Each structure stands twice: as structure tokens, then as C-alpha cells.
XYZ file of C-alpha atoms in Angstrom:
515
model
C 78.343 67.384 -1.066
C 77.136 70.214 1.137
C 74.126 70.589 -1.133
C 73.292 66.905 -0.671
C 73.492 67.226 3.108
C 71.158 70.182 2.921
C 68.652 68.216 0.864
C 68.819 65.297 3.304
C 68.277 67.641 6.247
C 65.237 69.234 4.582
C 63.793 65.817 3.797
C 64.203 64.656 7.393
C 62.683 67.929 8.573
C 59.634 67.329 6.349
C 59.228 63.744 7.503
C 59.411 64.770 11.163
C 56.813 67.430 10.510
C 54.477 64.865 8.940
C 54.988 62.436 11.820
C 54.067 65.149 14.282
C 57.474 65.477 15.972
C 57.342 69.258 15.722
C 54.702 70.657 18.009
C 52.306 73.478 17.206
C 52.473 75.809 20.192
C 49.087 77.434 19.520
C 45.980 76.053 21.196
C 42.218 76.572 21.251
C 41.088 76.281 24.886
C 43.856 74.864 27.091
C 47.633 74.996 26.983
C 47.629 71.239 27.582
C 46.555 70.726 23.970
C 50.172 71.208 22.902
C 51.135 68.029 24.774
C 49.027 65.940 22.390
C 50.340 64.633 19.096
C 49.772 66.744 16.010
C 47.791 63.963 14.346
C 45.392 63.594 17.266
C 45.049 67.364 17.573
C 44.245 67.655 13.880
C 41.563 64.984 14.302
C 39.997 66.864 17.219
C 40.109 70.207 15.423
C 38.504 68.723 12.304
C 35.739 67.312 14.512
C 35.266 70.755 16.022
C 35.119 72.293 12.548
C 32.496 69.763 11.463
C 30.445 70.477 14.591
C 30.572 74.200 13.825
C 29.212 73.481 10.350
C 26.383 71.502 11.957
C 25.689 74.591 14.039
C 25.561 76.681 10.878
C 22.978 74.309 9.405
C 20.866 74.599 12.571
C 20.888 78.407 12.732
C 20.237 78.507 8.976
C 16.722 77.207 9.645
C 15.997 80.141 11.958
C 17.501 82.524 9.455
C 15.246 81.298 6.628
C 12.069 81.543 8.657
C 12.901 85.097 9.683
C 13.848 86.011 6.108
C 10.513 84.721 4.819
C 8.684 86.935 7.293
C 10.743 89.951 6.227
C 10.000 89.343 2.540
C 6.267 88.842 3.182
C 5.941 92.244 4.864
C 3.281 94.374 3.140
C 2.031 97.946 3.477
C -1.503 99.295 3.223
C -2.034 101.491 0.174
C -5.259 103.457 -0.378
C -6.127 104.568 -3.907
C -9.111 106.435 -5.315
C -11.039 104.899 -8.186
C -11.290 107.768 -10.759
C -14.659 106.597 -12.070
C -16.490 106.046 -8.759
C -14.332 108.102 -6.342
C -14.413 105.081 -4.043
C -11.439 104.136 -1.918
C -9.584 101.012 -2.996
C -7.430 99.448 -0.330
C -4.533 97.280 -1.468
C -1.603 95.642 0.285
C 1.665 95.922 -1.583
C 4.918 94.238 -0.721
C 7.541 96.453 0.878
C 10.413 94.541 -0.699
C 11.099 94.444 -4.407
C 11.476 90.836 -5.552
C 14.861 91.340 -7.211
C 16.349 93.458 -4.416
C 15.185 90.892 -1.845
C 16.973 88.146 -3.788
C 20.242 90.104 -3.868
C 20.229 91.561 -0.365
C 18.250 89.371 2.024
C 18.783 86.039 0.277
C 22.218 86.304 -1.331
C 23.775 88.540 1.324
C 22.213 86.583 4.178
C 23.286 83.169 2.921
C 26.780 84.522 2.246
C 27.054 86.023 5.716
C 29.090 83.107 7.158
C 31.807 83.772 4.578
C 31.563 87.547 4.937
C 31.773 87.487 8.728
C 34.630 84.965 8.682
C 36.639 87.077 6.230
C 35.915 90.263 8.190
C 36.965 88.676 11.483
C 40.133 87.435 9.814
C 40.863 90.974 8.572
C 40.273 92.524 11.994
C 42.651 90.012 13.573
C 45.204 90.944 10.926
C 44.799 94.722 11.309
C 48.105 96.549 11.552
C 49.937 94.040 9.359
C 51.185 95.114 5.962
C 50.519 91.628 4.555
C 46.958 90.278 4.252
C 46.271 86.718 5.289
C 45.004 84.344 2.614
C 42.222 82.727 4.595
C 39.425 85.153 3.694
C 40.036 85.637 -0.056
C 40.822 81.956 -0.586
C 37.672 80.884 1.225
C 35.491 83.348 -0.691
C 36.797 82.302 -4.099
C 36.389 78.661 -3.077
C 32.874 79.419 -1.848
C 32.035 80.986 -5.199
C 33.131 77.773 -6.914
C 31.061 75.709 -4.483
C 28.040 77.938 -5.131
C 28.347 77.749 -8.891
C 29.105 74.040 -9.333
C 27.828 71.760 -6.502
C 24.794 73.919 -5.732
C 23.820 74.080 -9.404
C 24.357 70.312 -9.499
C 21.881 69.849 -6.626
C 19.310 72.283 -8.014
C 19.248 70.598 -11.427
C 18.115 67.257 -9.993
C 15.777 68.595 -7.263
C 12.618 69.054 -9.421
C 10.497 65.969 -9.987
C 11.267 63.778 -12.990
C 10.202 65.574 -16.157
C 9.382 68.831 -14.331
C 10.950 71.907 -15.912
C 11.724 75.136 -14.081
C 13.103 78.097 -15.955
C 14.199 81.619 -15.118
C 11.172 83.862 -15.642
C 13.040 87.176 -15.757
C 15.997 86.374 -17.964
C 16.933 90.063 -18.155
C 17.555 90.353 -14.396
C 19.543 87.118 -14.450
C 21.750 88.410 -17.281
C 22.427 91.592 -15.301
C 23.312 89.567 -12.206
C 25.459 87.242 -14.317
C 27.335 90.192 -15.828
C 28.189 91.632 -12.417
C 29.159 88.188 -11.162
C 31.652 87.665 -14.002
C 32.877 91.239 -13.769
C 33.568 90.763 -10.051
C 36.232 88.156 -10.765
C 37.636 90.035 -13.733
C 37.900 93.109 -11.499
C 39.631 91.122 -8.779
C 42.178 89.795 -11.258
C 42.813 93.324 -12.619
C 43.607 94.827 -9.207
C 45.725 91.820 -8.215
C 47.784 91.439 -11.394
C 47.407 94.469 -13.677
C 47.074 97.790 -11.845
C 49.076 97.166 -8.692
C 50.449 93.607 -8.788
C 50.342 91.770 -5.438
C 49.143 94.959 -3.707
C 45.710 96.394 -2.822
C 45.360 100.136 -2.343
C 42.695 101.968 -0.378
C 40.987 103.197 -3.535
C 40.878 99.726 -5.076
C 39.244 98.339 -1.942
C 36.761 101.226 -1.842
C 35.822 100.786 -5.501
C 35.307 97.072 -4.881
C 32.736 97.745 -2.161
C 30.953 100.497 -4.122
C 30.332 98.143 -7.027
C 27.841 96.238 -4.885
C 25.697 99.389 -4.984
C 26.020 99.460 -8.768
C 24.834 95.843 -8.909
C 21.751 96.696 -6.840
C 20.958 99.772 -8.960
C 21.405 97.961 -12.281
C 19.330 94.942 -11.177
C 16.516 97.197 -9.909
C 16.601 99.188 -13.153
C 16.269 95.949 -15.122
C 13.419 94.748 -12.905
C 11.536 98.029 -13.430
C 12.581 98.190 -17.103
C 14.107 101.652 -16.868
C 14.925 103.044 -20.325
C 18.581 103.014 -21.398
C 19.572 100.989 -18.313
C 17.648 97.766 -18.983
C 17.550 95.038 -21.596
C 14.328 94.893 -23.678
C 13.443 91.376 -22.546
C 10.015 90.280 -21.379
C 9.401 88.083 -18.355
C 6.879 85.408 -17.576
C 4.958 84.730 -14.356
C 7.036 84.570 -11.192
C 6.145 83.814 -7.554
C 5.064 86.659 -5.323
C 6.834 85.234 -2.275
C 10.325 83.815 -1.939
C 8.654 80.538 -0.975
C 5.045 80.387 -2.260
C 2.179 80.075 0.229
C 1.507 76.446 -0.605
C 5.078 75.610 0.355
C 4.906 77.230 3.781
C 2.041 75.161 5.122
C 2.308 72.978 8.199
C 3.117 70.060 5.915
C 6.056 71.971 4.484
C 7.323 72.862 7.924
C 7.223 69.289 9.238
C 8.737 67.723 6.141
C 11.170 70.149 4.603
C 12.385 71.983 7.689
C 13.105 68.777 9.545
C 15.129 67.640 6.540
C 17.525 70.525 7.129
C 17.730 70.016 10.894
C 15.387 72.931 11.600
C 14.079 73.398 15.087
C 10.577 72.031 15.617
C 7.953 74.545 14.588
C 4.865 75.509 16.559
C 1.537 73.959 15.691
C -0.826 75.202 13.032
C -3.382 76.479 15.566
C -0.722 78.599 17.267
C 0.376 80.041 13.948
C -3.192 81.115 13.115
C -3.438 83.055 16.369
C -0.260 85.076 15.783
C -0.658 88.754 14.954
C 1.860 91.510 14.424
C 2.795 92.667 17.950
C 4.116 95.944 16.556
C 0.859 96.759 14.764
C -0.481 100.237 15.566
C -3.969 98.760 15.618
C -3.223 96.499 18.615
C -5.293 97.388 21.675
C -4.497 94.589 24.105
C -1.525 92.799 25.607
C -2.611 89.468 24.118
C 0.113 89.585 21.497
C 2.883 89.648 24.082
C 1.532 86.482 25.671
C 1.638 84.776 22.290
C 5.271 85.763 21.787
C 6.266 84.601 25.264
C 4.443 81.342 24.676
C 6.273 80.816 21.394
C 9.628 81.709 22.914
C 9.063 79.275 25.787
C 8.058 76.599 23.290
C 11.371 77.067 21.464
C 13.281 75.894 24.542
C 10.929 72.961 25.037
C 11.347 71.934 21.404
C 15.123 72.218 21.720
C 15.094 69.355 24.246
C 12.733 67.169 22.226
C 14.675 64.194 20.847
C 11.846 62.487 18.965
C 9.139 63.884 16.740
C 5.704 62.343 16.324
C 6.737 60.845 12.978
C 9.889 59.199 14.342
C 7.941 57.535 17.167
C 5.849 55.716 14.566
C 8.908 54.068 13.011
C 9.130 50.303 13.476
C 12.873 50.167 12.805
C 14.601 50.446 16.185
C 18.010 51.195 14.663
C 16.627 54.025 12.554
C 14.942 55.523 15.617
C 18.193 55.285 17.588
C 20.069 56.945 14.745
C 17.593 59.836 14.686
C 17.705 60.214 18.468
C 21.517 60.238 18.373
C 21.477 62.951 15.722
C 18.984 65.045 17.677
C 21.078 64.568 20.826
C 24.081 65.904 18.931
C 22.066 68.980 18.000
C 20.769 69.707 21.522
C 23.570 72.197 22.471
C 23.002 74.160 19.267
C 19.214 74.007 19.656
C 19.370 75.354 23.201
C 21.728 78.132 22.166
C 19.631 79.182 19.182
C 16.413 79.044 21.220
C 17.512 82.439 22.553
C 16.797 83.872 19.088
C 13.416 85.640 19.455
C 10.426 84.194 17.553
C 10.536 85.239 13.929
C 7.028 86.770 14.137
C 8.295 89.838 16.013
C 8.840 93.023 13.966
C 8.202 91.200 10.685
C 11.130 88.850 11.360
C 13.812 91.534 11.576
C 14.908 90.826 15.151
C 15.258 87.092 14.505
C 17.033 87.874 11.218
C 19.639 90.084 12.905
C 20.092 87.727 15.868
C 20.641 84.827 13.482
C 23.381 86.764 11.707
C 25.038 87.536 15.061
C 25.090 83.851 15.974
C 26.539 83.069 12.545
C 29.318 85.602 13.219
C 30.110 83.904 16.519
C 30.412 80.506 14.844
C 32.562 82.064 12.119
C 34.988 83.352 14.749
C 35.436 79.855 16.179
C 35.902 78.522 12.649
C 38.781 80.958 12.011
C 40.514 79.777 15.190
C 40.094 76.108 14.271
C 41.322 76.707 10.721
C 44.508 78.371 11.974
C 45.130 75.440 14.319
C 44.523 72.844 11.601
C 47.011 74.628 9.346
C 49.477 74.846 12.233
C 49.379 71.170 13.252
C 49.201 69.701 9.730
C 51.330 72.138 7.749
C 48.595 72.333 5.087
C 48.500 75.651 3.272
C 45.665 77.819 4.619
C 44.518 78.502 1.062
C 43.922 74.771 0.511
C 41.804 74.542 3.672
C 39.928 77.657 2.576
C 39.233 76.294 -0.920
C 37.874 73.001 0.409
C 36.606 72.588 3.983
C 35.834 76.236 4.732
C 34.236 76.956 1.368
C 31.969 73.920 1.542
C 31.048 74.342 5.210
C 30.242 78.039 5.104
C 28.289 77.657 1.847
C 25.739 75.365 3.488
C 23.124 78.167 3.837
C 23.500 78.884 0.105
C 22.906 75.211 -0.665
C 19.820 74.988 1.547
C 18.324 78.235 0.207
C 18.770 77.309 -3.447
C 17.493 73.771 -2.900
C 14.337 74.978 -1.147
C 13.709 77.548 -3.879
C 14.353 75.013 -6.672
C 12.035 72.497 -5.032
C 9.103 74.711 -4.068
C 9.125 77.765 -6.323
C 7.363 77.619 -9.667
C 10.367 79.186 -11.401
C 14.144 78.940 -11.146
C 14.656 82.656 -10.452
C 15.545 82.628 -6.751
C 17.444 79.332 -6.865
C 19.807 80.530 -9.582
C 19.771 84.196 -8.534
C 20.971 83.162 -5.072
C 23.939 81.364 -6.632
C 24.814 84.143 -9.058
C 24.334 87.007 -6.608
C 26.163 85.208 -3.800
C 29.226 85.092 -6.018
C 29.015 88.845 -6.544
C 28.459 89.460 -2.829
C 31.509 87.313 -2.034
C 33.759 89.698 -3.962
C 32.181 93.129 -3.562
C 31.356 92.715 0.127
C 33.115 89.598 1.398
C 36.531 90.576 0.061
C 35.950 94.313 -0.386
C 35.044 95.143 3.224
C 37.936 93.201 4.868
C 40.403 94.756 2.441
C 38.864 98.189 3.039
C 39.366 97.769 6.798
C 43.025 96.782 6.451
C 43.916 99.255 3.686
C 42.274 102.159 5.518
C 44.245 101.377 8.675
C 47.508 100.980 6.779
C 46.896 104.187 4.831
C 46.280 106.218 7.986
C 49.007 104.683 10.150
C 51.762 103.601 7.750
C 50.905 105.333 4.469
C 51.420 101.918 2.898
C 49.129 99.689 0.788
C 48.125 96.139 1.699
C 50.269 93.339 0.313
C 48.497 90.116 -0.610
C 49.966 86.831 0.542
C 50.305 84.326 -2.324
C 48.602 86.690 -4.770
C 49.895 84.578 -7.666
C 48.054 81.517 -6.372
C 44.859 83.517 -5.849
C 45.073 84.973 -9.365
C 45.572 81.494 -10.812
C 42.462 80.301 -8.957
C 40.506 83.201 -10.443
C 41.558 82.176 -13.957
C 40.593 78.540 -13.335
C 37.274 79.590 -11.842
C 36.538 81.904 -14.763
C 37.271 79.162 -17.319
C 35.192 76.518 -15.532
C 32.326 78.945 -14.880
C 32.072 79.602 -18.629
C 31.618 75.857 -19.068
C 28.892 75.880 -16.397
C 26.931 78.796 -17.856
C 27.246 77.342 -21.372
C 25.450 74.184 -20.230
C 22.678 76.215 -18.564
C 22.200 78.164 -21.801
C 22.192 74.930 -23.802
C 19.512 73.474 -21.505
C 17.458 76.639 -21.927
C 17.649 76.378 -25.727
C 17.016 72.632 -25.994
C 14.783 71.840 -23.000
C 13.305 75.273 -22.408
C 14.450 75.418 -18.786
C 17.605 75.524 -16.684
C 16.488 73.100 -13.965
C 14.812 69.706 -14.028
C 13.854 67.887 -17.206
C 14.378 64.207 -18.080
C 15.955 62.445 -15.106
C 18.894 61.068 -17.118
C 19.930 64.450 -18.498
C 19.455 66.087 -15.125
C 21.896 63.631 -13.539
C 24.354 63.985 -16.442
C 24.322 67.750 -15.885
C 24.760 67.210 -12.142
C 27.837 65.012 -12.642
C 29.286 67.505 -15.136
C 28.968 70.379 -12.649
C 30.618 68.305 -9.903
C 33.538 67.493 -12.229
C 34.036 71.209 -12.868
C 34.224 71.780 -9.121
C 36.773 68.988 -8.653
C 38.898 70.469 -11.449
C 38.841 73.876 -9.758
C 39.708 72.512 -6.295
C 42.527 70.246 -7.510
C 44.214 72.805 -9.770
C 43.888 75.646 -7.249
C 45.213 73.523 -4.385
C 48.195 72.321 -6.421
C 49.042 75.906 -7.426
C 48.916 77.481 -3.960
C 50.907 74.530 -2.596
C 53.662 75.200 -5.142
C 53.322 71.822 -6.869
C 52.445 73.318 -10.263
């Protein structure tokens, strides 16, 4: 009888919690938030989370423009022709194509997840138990990268257009380290030290990112004994080829991803490197100040020239409303210096700092959503956080799949981002917490709900095999991983989305204790 009363009491307790009778005492800005109902608070916090993701999409545009300038950076090389003794001047790219894909592209697009997980670890420093927000979000982000982003990239090329990986050897190396990352994570969670992460395990996790870079570079340069004897076909010199970065590209593609309005073509032609040692006048500084001033003017512009030509009043109002929603973000991000300075490095770093700031707000909102709804933080991490923070990955891969002549960067970004998520995104936060615990407590770091995380790794590994198998099958039958007949492209797209749904549903049910 006592047992029955206990069950009834727990049931009533759960119902009251769902109805919002129990109040979450935490708040975001004002203590008065606790006076609102849990349901209304959850609605407001979800709106805030969505608005943060819109901010991520806006700053992503700045990030890409700066990254393109970094990748395009060249150096002057003088060589002597042995037959004529004449000087031959060439301009070679500073960045290796493969290393740029792994570091600038994959690391940069994964920075929202990395910064969020690192902030979460810093907030948790001193605790012997790690929070599940960071690892759960990173594993969920890996699933989002592999399935939905592949699904988008497959259908992006025009009907019948085929785009294949030109350097299959580099992709296989990146794929190996991507799969090994999740095998390694499962080993340290379940085999070596179950439910516990030691300092040395965290350190080895981070160091493996260096091994990935070394192995990929060795494959790109075809170093003996360290590379696969596979040839490669033609590949683009730039991350986005020159024909894709014209004024037409800027007005069409960049606006599609809510990018800030770009300066005109005449202004772009006049821009020179203000850090060039050959500069003799102060003209360059005036150009930069003019561009920076124009950024603030563009931030307040609600209608473009194209939208003013629309005859549909409702469509114009919808566009104006969307631009009005973006105005706060546009004004904030206008403080990012023009991406022409220092080959784009200053804008690149400033963009990452803004991304970190948004990630901090996202961690606060996620905690509050979990508090007022009672939803497991892992479930929120697998779904909303993973999808929202993976938006830069989606945009980068889509642009590359649409405008590059090959599928290298589009697929490399997906594959390498998954590796970066583990080696850096999980490795660095765990290294911070384990190092502190080792010095202060002489204790390792215990992982909250490690069983649920390990189960998610197994599900992800199984579904990812199904994803890669289809890409290989398309390579064998169609000769390319992306594009092809429109029907088969959409069938592949739907298949990848089903794999993602399977991962999300099974992982969420496991961490919630339902299965």
C-alpha cells in the first residue's frame, strides 16, 4: 500500500512539473522572470535561442568573406631559369589546400560548437562531474554534419551535374581519422576507464588533431610510406573559384544566407593591401575607413535594389520584416573590421570572438530551457543546439557544393568538422577540467550519463557506415558523390535525413531513460 502511495505521489509530482507548478528559480536577465509560468518562460527562451541562431547565420557571412581572403593570400617567389639565367617571378599560395580545408574551414565552421563546449567546461571547472551539454551537442552536431548537410549537398548541383572528390586519397585519410575519433571516444568512455576521463586521455585526444593534420598533409604531398598511392584529378585553386566570387555571386548567394550587403564592384577594384610594404601613401587607410563606414550604412538598409523592383507588396513586406529583425545583429557585426585588412585575419578573428559571445548566451538559454521544461540537457544538445550551431557548416558545404568544380571542400568540411568536434571540441574542454582536477583534487573527471553518450556513439557509428556506403555506391555507379539525376539525388537526400532522424530518436530515448 505504501508503495502505491509513493507511485501516486511521484505521478502527481510529474504532472505538476509538466503543468508548470514548480518554478525554476534561475533566470536570464531579471529576477522577475521567475514569476512567469514555466510554459511561457520556455516559449520566450526558445525564441531567444532561435534569435541567437539567426545571429550565428549573420556573422557566418562575415566569417566566410574573411576566410576567403585568408585562403587567397599569396607570396612572391623569385626563381632563376637555369637555361637563360633570367628571373621568373611567381605568386604561390601561402596556404596548402588540404590544411586550409581542415583548419580554416572545418575548424572555423565548428567554432560555435567548440566555443560553446569550452565555455560550458569553464563554468563547470572545479566540479568532479562533467556536464553533458558540450559532449552531447558535439556528437549531435557530428550527426547533423554527416546526414542533413550531406543531404543538402547532394541535391545542390544542377540536374544531371556530377561533382566528385578529386583527391580521394586525402578524403580517405580524413575519413579514417573521423571514424577513429568516435572509436577513440568510445574506448576512453567504456573500455579503459569507464565513465571517467583522465588527464592523459584528454591530452591524447587533443594531440590527435595534430596527427590528423600531419597525415592529411603527407597524403596531399604524397610522402612515401605515409600516403596512399592514389592519383588525383583537377581541383580548384581557391576555396571558392574566382568566377563564383564576382559581384553577381555576392548579390545573389550572399543575400541568400542573410549576408550583410557588400560594397560595389568599383570599390572592390580600388582596394589594395594596406599592410603591403610597397605602399607609399595613406590612400589605403581612406579606403578602409570608407568601407567600414559603409558597413554601418548597409546595416540599416532594409531594402536592396532587387527587392524594390518586386511588384508583390506582401513579398516586399516580408523581406523588410526579415531585414528589420536582422538590424540589431547587422549593427553589432558592423564593428567587425573590413575583411580586406591584413589578408582577412583581423575580420576572421573578430568573427570568431563574436561567435564565442553568442555561444555563451546560448549556454545560458539552454540551461534555462532544461530547467523550466525538465527536458534532459542531452536531448536539447542532440537536437536544437546541434542543428543551430552547425549552421556555418551547412552554409560552407552548400556554397562549396554549388560553386566549386569538385566535391572536395564540401565533403571535406563535413568529414573534418566531425574530427574537429572530438579532438578539439571535446578534447580541449575535458583537458581544462581534468587538468584542474588533477592539480587541485588529484581526481579524474567523471562523465555525467556516460552510458547514454556511449550509446549515441554506437548509433552514430552504425548510421554513418550506412551514409558512407551510399557515397561509395554513388561513386562506383554514377562516378561522383554529389549531384546526378534529380530523382536519385532526392532519394539519397531523403535517405540521409532518415538516418539523422534515427540517430536523434534513439539517442534521445536512451539518455531520457526510456530505452
